[in-house]
Tab-separated table of C-alpha atoms in Angstrom:
chain	number	residue	atom	x	y	z
Y	1	UNK	CA	-0.039	0.809	0.176
Y	2	UNK	CA	2.074	2.948	-1.075
Y	3	UNK	CA	2.600	6.360	1.290
Y	4	UNK	CA	-0.182	8.560	-0.031
Y	5	UNK	CA	-3.456	5.345	0.510
Y	6	UNK	CA	-1.664	5.452	4.489
Y	7	UNK	CA	-1.614	9.176	4.695
Y	8	UNK	CA	-5.648	8.938	3.539
Y	9	UNK	CA	-6.111	7.266	6.578
Y	10	UNK	CA	-5.612	9.182	8.746
Y	11	UNK	CA	-7.454	11.258	9.450
Y	12	UNK	CA	-6.964	12.749	13.159
Y	13	UNK	CA	-5.075	12.789	15.028
Y	14	UNK	CA	-3.841	9.936	17.623
Y	15	UNK	CA	-6.529	8.060	15.347
Y	16	UNK	CA	-3.992	5.638	13.073
Y	17	UNK	CA	-3.227	2.270	14.049
Y	18	UNK	CA	0.638	2.685	13.927
Y	19	UNK	CA	0.421	-1.235	15.483
Y	20	UNK	CA	0.110	-1.657	11.557
Y	21	UNK	CA	2.986	0.377	9.793
Y	22	UNK	CA	5.368	-2.914	10.234
Y	23	UNK	CA	3.666	-4.752	6.862
Y	24	UNK	CA	4.262	-1.959	4.683
Y	25	UNK	CA	5.953	-0.730	2.427
Y	26	UNK	CA	9.787	0.845	2.894
Y	27	UNK	CA	8.997	4.191	0.669
Y	28	UNK	CA	5.386	4.261	3.104
Y	29	UNK	CA	7.985	4.289	6.331
Y	30	UNK	CA	9.755	7.019	4.879
Y	31	UNK	CA	6.691	9.242	3.936
Y	32	UNK	CA	4.679	8.809	6.558
Y	33	UNK	CA	6.418	10.914	9.585
Y	34	UNK	CA	6.823	13.736	7.009
Y	35	UNK	CA	2.641	12.997	6.729
Y	36	UNK	CA	1.464	12.958	10.860
Y	37	UNK	CA	3.121	15.343	13.678
Y	38	UNK	CA	2.781	12.605	16.038
Y	39	UNK	CA	4.203	9.806	13.871
Y	40	UNK	CA	7.480	9.621	16.134
Y	41	UNK	CA	6.777	9.593	19.787
Y	42	UNK	CA	3.825	6.625	19.026
Y	43	UNK	CA	5.998	4.792	16.592
Y	44	UNK	CA	8.715	4.537	19.695
Y	45	UNK	CA	5.743	3.930	22.419
Y	46	UNK	CA	4.552	1.389	19.969
Y	47	UNK	CA	7.157	-0.428	19.345
Y	48	UNK	CA	8.484	-0.413	23.221
Y	49	UNK	CA	5.106	-1.646	23.890
Y	50	UNK	CA	5.803	-4.543	21.469
Y	51	UNK	CA	8.641	-5.415	23.474
Y	52	UNK	CA	7.213	-6.175	26.283
Y	53	UNK	CA	4.076	-8.387	24.546
Y	54	UNK	CA	6.477	-11.025	24.374
Y	55	UNK	CA	7.539	-12.598	27.629
Y	56	UNK	CA	10.899	-13.358	29.179
Y	57	UNK	CA	10.244	-16.661	28.807
Y	58	UNK	CA	10.050	-16.014	24.677
Y	59	UNK	CA	12.308	-14.029	25.004
Y	60	UNK	CA	14.718	-16.292	27.025
Y	61	UNK	CA	13.886	-18.544	24.473
Y	62	UNK	CA	15.690	-15.754	21.417
Y	63	UNK	CA	17.998	-15.260	23.524
Y	64	UNK	CA	19.284	-19.365	22.975
Y	65	UNK	CA	20.199	-18.165	20.047
Y	66	UNK	CA	23.256	-16.795	20.496
Y	67	UNK	CA	22.967	-13.053	19.882
Y	68	UNK	CA	20.835	-12.145	22.454
Y	69	UNK	CA	22.560	-13.426	25.763
Y	70	UNK	CA	19.907	-14.654	28.434
Y	71	UNK	CA	21.959	-13.934	31.603
Y	72	UNK	CA	24.265	-11.297	29.819
Y	73	UNK	CA	24.990	-8.118	27.997
Y	74	UNK	CA	24.857	-8.665	24.141
Y	75	UNK	CA	27.646	-8.289	21.934
Y	76	UNK	CA	27.544	-4.878	19.989
Y	77	UNK	CA	27.247	-7.501	16.498
Y	78	UNK	CA	25.613	-4.975	14.061
Y	79	UNK	CA	22.241	-6.714	12.096
Y	80	UNK	CA	20.511	-6.340	9.200
Y	81	UNK	CA	16.323	-7.037	8.293
Y	82	UNK	CA	14.673	-5.847	5.626
Y	83	UNK	CA	11.312	-4.494	7.037
Y	84	UNK	CA	13.500	-1.508	8.539
Y	85	UNK	CA	16.555	-0.763	7.513
Y	86	UNK	CA	14.622	2.298	5.372
Y	87	UNK	CA	11.996	3.319	8.732
Y	88	UNK	CA	12.585	6.275	10.140
Y	89	UNK	CA	11.513	5.118	13.005
Y	90	UNK	CA	10.601	2.040	14.005
Y	91	UNK	CA	12.723	-0.784	15.469
Y	92	UNK	CA	12.545	-4.410	17.012
Y	93	UNK	CA	13.897	-4.430	20.142
Y	94	UNK	CA	14.969	-6.771	22.406
Y	95	UNK	CA	15.782	-7.241	26.254
Y	96	UNK	CA	19.162	-7.167	27.376
Y	97	UNK	CA	19.744	-10.178	29.645
Y	98	UNK	CA	16.467	-11.008	30.030
Y	99	UNK	CA	16.154	-12.845	32.790
Y	100	UNK	CA	19.009	-11.599	34.080
Y	101	UNK	CA	17.236	-8.170	34.993
Y	102	UNK	CA	14.124	-10.438	35.857
Y	103	UNK	CA	16.180	-11.836	38.674
Y	104	UNK	CA	17.410	-8.273	40.069
Y	105	UNK	CA	13.082	-7.529	39.957
Y	106	UNK	CA	12.446	-10.483	42.129
Y	107	UNK	CA	14.843	-10.717	44.723
Y	108	UNK	CA	16.438	-7.426	44.120
Y	109	UNK	CA	14.065	-4.671	43.522
Y	110	UNK	CA	11.244	-6.743	45.059
Y	111	UNK	CA	9.031	-5.582	42.416
Y	112	UNK	CA	5.732	-8.159	41.139
Y	113	UNK	CA	7.135	-9.611	37.396
Y	114	UNK	CA	2.509	-8.924	36.609
Y	115	UNK	CA	2.001	-5.985	37.997
Y	116	UNK	CA	5.762	-4.319	35.881
Y	117	UNK	CA	4.566	-6.077	32.415
Y	118	UNK	CA	1.411	-4.166	32.468
Y	119	UNK	CA	2.780	-1.225	33.164
Y	120	UNK	CA	3.576	-1.187	29.478
Y	121	UNK	CA	0.419	-2.304	28.179
Y	122	UNK	CA	-0.554	0.869	28.556
Y	123	UNK	CA	-0.590	4.318	26.853
Y	124	UNK	CA	3.460	5.349	27.371
Y	125	UNK	CA	3.841	9.418	28.346
Y	126	UNK	CA	6.300	11.774	26.358
Y	127	UNK	CA	8.522	13.381	29.095
Y	128	UNK	CA	8.395	17.185	28.407
Y	129	UNK	CA	11.311	19.424	28.405
Y	130	UNK	CA	14.162	16.704	27.795
Y	131	UNK	CA	17.220	18.531	28.663
Y	132	UNK	CA	20.044	19.240	27.205
Y	133	UNK	CA	21.624	16.055	25.901
Y	134	UNK	CA	18.398	15.281	23.188
Y	135	UNK	CA	17.017	12.077	24.954
Y	136	UNK	CA	13.836	11.322	25.000
Y	137	UNK	CA	12.541	10.110	28.378
Y	138	UNK	CA	8.561	7.930	28.289
Y	139	UNK	CA	6.688	7.684	31.639
Y	140	UNK	CA	4.859	4.745	32.676
Y	141	UNK	CA	0.876	6.183	32.800
Y	142	UNK	CA	1.362	5.938	37.040
Y	143	UNK	CA	5.821	7.274	36.725
Y	144	UNK	CA	6.510	4.724	38.393
Y	145	UNK	CA	8.895	3.975	35.911
Y	146	UNK	CA	10.943	6.050	33.370
Y	147	UNK	CA	11.935	5.146	29.494
Y	148	UNK	CA	14.794	6.986	28.867
Y	149	UNK	CA	17.199	6.737	25.792
Y	150	UNK	CA	20.412	6.043	25.036
Y	151	UNK	CA	21.729	7.966	22.182
Y	152	UNK	CA	25.068	8.608	22.307
Y	153	UNK	CA	27.629	5.224	20.530
Y	154	UNK	CA	30.613	5.386	23.274
Y	155	UNK	CA	27.420	4.924	25.960
Y	156	UNK	CA	25.719	1.649	25.170
Y	157	UNK	CA	29.176	0.836	24.237
Y	158	UNK	CA	29.987	1.324	27.464
Y	159	UNK	CA	26.990	-0.331	29.267
Y	160	UNK	CA	27.236	-3.617	26.417
Y	161	UNK	CA	31.136	-4.257	26.562
Y	162	UNK	CA	32.112	-3.111	30.294
Y	163	UNK	CA	29.433	-2.070	32.979
Y	164	UNK	CA	26.569	-3.872	33.129
Y	165	UNK	CA	27.441	-7.365	34.159
Y	166	UNK	CA	29.199	-6.280	36.931
Y	167	UNK	CA	26.876	-3.709	37.434
Y	168	UNK	CA	24.077	-6.018	38.302
Y	169	UNK	CA	26.596	-7.494	40.692
Y	170	UNK	CA	27.666	-4.763	42.441
Y	171	UNK	CA	23.288	-4.347	42.737
Y	172	UNK	CA	23.119	-8.130	44.471
Y	173	UNK	CA	26.139	-7.686	46.280
Y	174	UNK	CA	24.690	-4.424	47.841
Y	175	UNK	CA	20.880	-3.759	47.277
Y	176	UNK	CA	20.701	-0.014	50.206
Y	177	UNK	CA	23.004	0.909	47.547
Y	178	UNK	CA	22.404	3.978	45.523
Y	179	UNK	CA	22.841	3.680	42.270
Y	180	UNK	CA	19.022	4.430	40.271
Y	181	UNK	CA	17.198	0.683	40.206
Y	182	UNK	CA	17.360	0.290	36.564
Y	183	UNK	CA	14.499	-2.298	35.007
Y	184	UNK	CA	15.104	-3.642	32.011
Y	185	UNK	CA	17.477	-2.050	28.808
Y	186	UNK	CA	15.742	-2.882	25.313
Y	187	UNK	CA	18.543	-2.224	22.608
Y	188	UNK	CA	18.425	-2.750	18.658
Y	189	UNK	CA	21.554	-3.269	16.788
Y	190	UNK	CA	20.277	-3.345	12.865
Y	191	UNK	CA	21.046	-1.056	10.531
Y	192	UNK	CA	18.458	1.313	10.244
Y	193	UNK	CA	17.928	4.828	8.430
Y	194	UNK	CA	16.422	5.923	11.192
Y	195	UNK	CA	19.731	6.099	13.443
Y	196	UNK	CA	22.406	6.855	11.302
Y	197	UNK	CA	20.338	9.999	10.772
Y	198	UNK	CA	20.023	10.488	14.861
Y	199	UNK	CA	15.944	10.763	14.712
Y	200	UNK	CA	14.871	8.068	16.541
Y	201	UNK	CA	16.846	5.617	19.469
Y	202	UNK	CA	17.632	2.483	19.415
Y	203	UNK	CA	18.503	1.502	23.299
Y	204	UNK	CA	16.317	2.866	26.070
Y	205	UNK	CA	17.474	2.152	29.620
Y	206	UNK	CA	14.262	1.619	32.082
Y	207	UNK	CA	14.493	2.940	35.325
Y	208	UNK	CA	12.046	2.636	38.839
Y	209	UNK	CA	10.761	6.295	39.716
Y	210	UNK	CA	11.187	7.070	43.356
Y	211	UNK	CA	10.127	9.907	42.862
Y	212	UNK	CA	6.558	10.326	41.472
Y	213	UNK	CA	4.108	13.229	42.941
Y	214	UNK	CA	5.904	15.444	43.989
Y	215	UNK	CA	3.835	18.205	43.755
Y	216	UNK	CA	5.473	21.902	44.677
Y	217	UNK	CA	2.746	23.180	45.527
Y	218	UNK	CA	2.356	21.512	48.425
Y	219	UNK	CA	5.728	22.434	49.661
Y	220	UNK	CA	8.510	19.703	47.551
Y	221	UNK	CA	11.695	20.181	45.968
Y	222	UNK	CA	13.971	18.158	43.910
Y	223	UNK	CA	17.222	18.725	42.861
Y	224	UNK	CA	19.994	17.977	40.260
Y	225	UNK	CA	22.746	18.123	41.830
Y	226	UNK	CA	26.788	17.595	40.744
Y	227	UNK	CA	29.904	19.167	41.419
Y	228	UNK	CA	29.469	22.847	41.833
Y	229	UNK	CA	33.951	23.390	41.651
Y	230	UNK	CA	33.743	22.043	38.073
Y	231	UNK	CA	33.488	25.000	35.194
Y	232	UNK	CA	30.765	24.626	33.135
Y	233	UNK	CA	30.105	26.736	29.694
Y	234	UNK	CA	27.143	26.569	29.342
Y	235	UNK	CA	26.234	27.313	32.579
Y	236	UNK	CA	29.815	30.050	33.459
Y	237	UNK	CA	30.124	31.657	30.454
Y	238	UNK	CA	26.578	31.939	28.451
Y	239	UNK	CA	24.550	34.659	30.205
Y	240	UNK	CA	21.114	34.062	31.607
Y	241	UNK	CA	18.732	36.238	29.334
Y	242	UNK	CA	20.163	34.097	25.778
Y	243	UNK	CA	20.558	31.107	27.382
Y	244	UNK	CA	17.652	28.283	25.651
Y	245	UNK	CA	15.212	26.610	28.042
Y	246	UNK	CA	16.171	23.282	27.234
Y	247	UNK	CA	19.968	24.878	27.963
Y	248	UNK	CA	19.428	25.709	31.707
Y	249	UNK	CA	17.574	22.570	32.354
Y	250	UNK	CA	20.586	20.666	31.119
Y	251	UNK	CA	22.779	22.412	33.510
Y	252	UNK	CA	23.138	20.689	37.329
Y	253	UNK	CA	21.231	22.380	40.117
Y	254	UNK	CA	22.167	24.308	43.128
Y	255	UNK	CA	21.701	23.472	46.727
Y	256	UNK	CA	20.061	26.290	48.209
Y	257	UNK	CA	19.145	24.905	51.739
Y	258	UNK	CA	20.838	22.105	53.443
Y	259	UNK	CA	20.016	18.260	53.830
Y	260	UNK	CA	18.662	18.310	57.543
Y	261	UNK	CA	20.444	15.181	58.787
Y	262	UNK	CA	21.010	13.243	62.251
Y	263	UNK	CA	24.829	12.612	63.085
Y	264	UNK	CA	24.157	9.177	62.064
Y	265	UNK	CA	22.322	9.720	59.058
Y	266	UNK	CA	24.407	10.913	57.837
Y	267	UNK	CA	27.174	8.846	58.979
Y	268	UNK	CA	25.325	6.405	57.292
Y	269	UNK	CA	24.746	8.329	53.832
Y	270	UNK	CA	28.181	9.684	53.454
Y	271	UNK	CA	29.195	6.006	53.786
Y	272	UNK	CA	27.040	4.635	50.812
Y	273	UNK	CA	28.062	8.093	49.056
Y	274	UNK	CA	31.355	6.442	49.599
Y	275	UNK	CA	30.812	2.713	48.214
Y	276	UNK	CA	28.703	3.722	45.832
Y	277	UNK	CA	31.472	5.717	44.185
Y	278	UNK	CA	34.116	3.849	44.795
Y	279	UNK	CA	32.123	1.512	42.266
Y	280	UNK	CA	31.879	3.980	39.533
Y	281	UNK	CA	35.568	5.031	40.039
Y	282	UNK	CA	36.610	1.563	39.353
Y	283	UNK	CA	34.748	1.819	36.099
Y	284	UNK	CA	36.340	4.284	35.339
Y	285	UNK	CA	32.832	7.102	35.108
Y	286	UNK	CA	32.110	10.800	35.320
Y	287	UNK	CA	29.777	13.029	35.951
Y	288	UNK	CA	27.549	11.175	36.955
Y	289	UNK	CA	24.714	12.897	39.693
Y	290	UNK	CA	22.187	12.823	42.634
Y	291	UNK	CA	19.034	12.481	42.090
Y	292	UNK	CA	17.310	15.030	45.466
Y	293	UNK	CA	14.129	14.971	46.327
Y	294	UNK	CA	12.003	15.894	49.860
Y	295	UNK	CA	8.089	16.732	50.487
Y	296	UNK	CA	6.597	17.325	53.422
Y	297	UNK	CA	6.645	13.962	55.846
Y	298	UNK	CA	2.630	15.225	56.074
Y	299	UNK	CA	2.081	15.300	52.380
Y	300	UNK	CA	1.602	11.051	52.903
Y	301	UNK	CA	0.750	10.131	55.856
Y	302	UNK	CA	3.435	8.702	56.262
Y	303	UNK	CA	6.972	7.567	56.801
Y	304	UNK	CA	8.244	4.839	54.116
Y	305	UNK	CA	9.112	1.202	56.422
Y	306	UNK	CA	12.090	0.505	56.561
Y	307	UNK	CA	12.974	3.763	55.870
Y	308	UNK	CA	16.375	4.147	53.633
Y	309	UNK	CA	17.604	6.933	51.673
Y	310	UNK	CA	16.038	5.152	48.544
Y	311	UNK	CA	12.857	4.712	49.280
Y	312	UNK	CA	12.906	7.973	52.021
Y	313	UNK	CA	14.295	9.092	55.699
Y	314	UNK	CA	13.080	11.740	58.253
Y	315	UNK	CA	15.000	14.645	58.743
Y	316	UNK	CA	16.961	14.936	61.439
Y	317	UNK	CA	14.009	17.083	62.352
Y	318	UNK	CA	11.318	15.383	61.975
Y	319	UNK	CA	10.340	17.764	59.085
Y	320	UNK	CA	11.055	16.581	55.514
Y	321	UNK	CA	10.947	13.222	53.789
Y	322	UNK	CA	13.819	12.240	52.106
Y	323	UNK	CA	14.947	11.080	48.527
Y	324	UNK	CA	18.094	10.516	46.462
Y	325	UNK	CA	19.515	8.010	43.399
Y	326	UNK	CA	22.465	8.568	41.684
Y	327	UNK	CA	21.542	8.496	38.106
Y	328	UNK	CA	23.764	9.373	34.572
Y	329	UNK	CA	26.878	6.903	35.082
Y	330	UNK	CA	27.682	6.114	31.896
Y	331	UNK	CA	30.633	8.733	31.144
Y	332	UNK	CA	33.776	6.174	30.823
Y	333	UNK	CA	36.332	8.417	30.811
Y	334	UNK	CA	38.490	5.640	27.907
Y	335	UNK	CA	36.077	5.635	25.342
Y	336	UNK	CA	36.647	7.518	22.223
Y	337	UNK	CA	34.253	9.806	22.283
Y	338	UNK	CA	34.987	11.131	25.902
Y	339	UNK	CA	39.178	11.361	24.774
Y	340	UNK	CA	38.059	13.843	22.800
Y	341	UNK	CA	36.657	15.678	24.493
Y	342	UNK	CA	38.817	15.405	27.315
Y	343	UNK	CA	41.747	16.261	24.340
Y	344	UNK	CA	40.155	19.546	23.328
Y	345	UNK	CA	38.588	20.403	26.649
Y	346	UNK	CA	42.558	20.780	27.964
Y	347	UNK	CA	42.970	24.692	26.901
Y	348	UNK	CA	39.625	25.075	29.471
Y	349	UNK	CA	39.204	24.575	33.162
Y	350	UNK	CA	38.587	20.933	34.141
Y	351	UNK	CA	34.752	20.208	33.422
Y	352	UNK	CA	32.515	17.434	34.658
Y	353	UNK	CA	33.793	15.535	31.725
Y	354	UNK	CA	37.222	16.675	31.495
Y	355	UNK	CA	38.022	15.588	35.299
Y	356	UNK	CA	39.540	12.866	35.699
Y	357	UNK	CA	37.522	9.997	37.348
Y	358	UNK	CA	39.317	10.348	40.910
Y	359	UNK	CA	38.538	13.635	41.306
Y	360	UNK	CA	35.731	13.634	40.383
Y	361	UNK	CA	35.018	11.037	43.331
Y	362	UNK	CA	36.159	13.346	45.469
Y	363	UNK	CA	34.791	17.013	44.307
Y	364	UNK	CA	31.559	15.101	44.474
Y	365	UNK	CA	32.172	13.432	47.992
Y	366	UNK	CA	33.106	17.017	49.353
Y	367	UNK	CA	29.726	18.589	48.144
Y	368	UNK	CA	27.258	16.016	48.838
Y	369	UNK	CA	29.744	16.716	52.859
Y	370	UNK	CA	28.331	20.235	52.740
Y	371	UNK	CA	25.409	20.607	51.803
Y	372	UNK	CA	24.200	18.512	55.001
Y	373	UNK	CA	24.014	20.223	58.073
Y	374	UNK	CA	24.144	17.819	61.047
Y	375	UNK	CA	20.449	18.488	63.820
Y	376	UNK	CA	21.281	18.006	67.140
Y	377	UNK	CA	18.632	18.799	68.621
């Protein structure tokens, strides 16, 4: 069926059946995206959902064929399929290490598997304000999970070749870690026009979102924290009045109040951060951040039990609940792109993406130590 005949069936926004597009002509797959304003969003949403219509057992059976291992990261091997070769947005995703991630969900994260699978059978929500990196973000309908694209090649190469397997082992043996709870990784190594043009992602990570329902009108706040002592060109050279909204959203936040903790709470938190950042330093990772949220104790009428810094702890003065996790730990200094950035940045002051792992870790821990105020009341 030609593209013009397909377009005649579009009608009002949202009425097109994207499930049918995988059966259409290659020409239609090229032309339709130009005719439908929400095509990219709907196509990605359909392809992600299609992946979850397969059971983990089905994914594992396919994995045993060799290209998609069931218990470890997939090999980075390009594949070819005619039905997606000229596609801009359609993609056949696989779940990386499906049995490994199911084990993490069940035994480490304590996630009900049926509930988890059900979240991806419902329409996803595209996040607004996608930030400076250009990543695509979706939320599940109740915002319990975040689906974030990995667009930079050096990041997903590092994830599959060096990080995924040791990360799963680290999380299994350190269940109180503050590293974000990655519940799945979706990938495709098919040759695709959309991938080469950079208009649609071939890789996504899915994470638990424990900072949901943070209502600013009810006293909730969130910060995305990175060490402030590094030079940041967009922040330090570009005047605020001419920065774009996307540029501003891509910058780390400044902490405008103290984190109020009891003395033992601070010791426990710093111990966790020291251990987690030691792991990241050993993997030669920089540029990660701490996502921190706080809300009034009386907002939900109860304190999470058992308390943890990931699910929520009461502040030292009893007024707030703090939640936090470490995000964005895919910038490895040994990859080619970071090496080029590091070499090109030698003429500028030290930045979060040009420093060394031990130096970044030191500044990260100093930042957190400075932001915490001991409450002895």
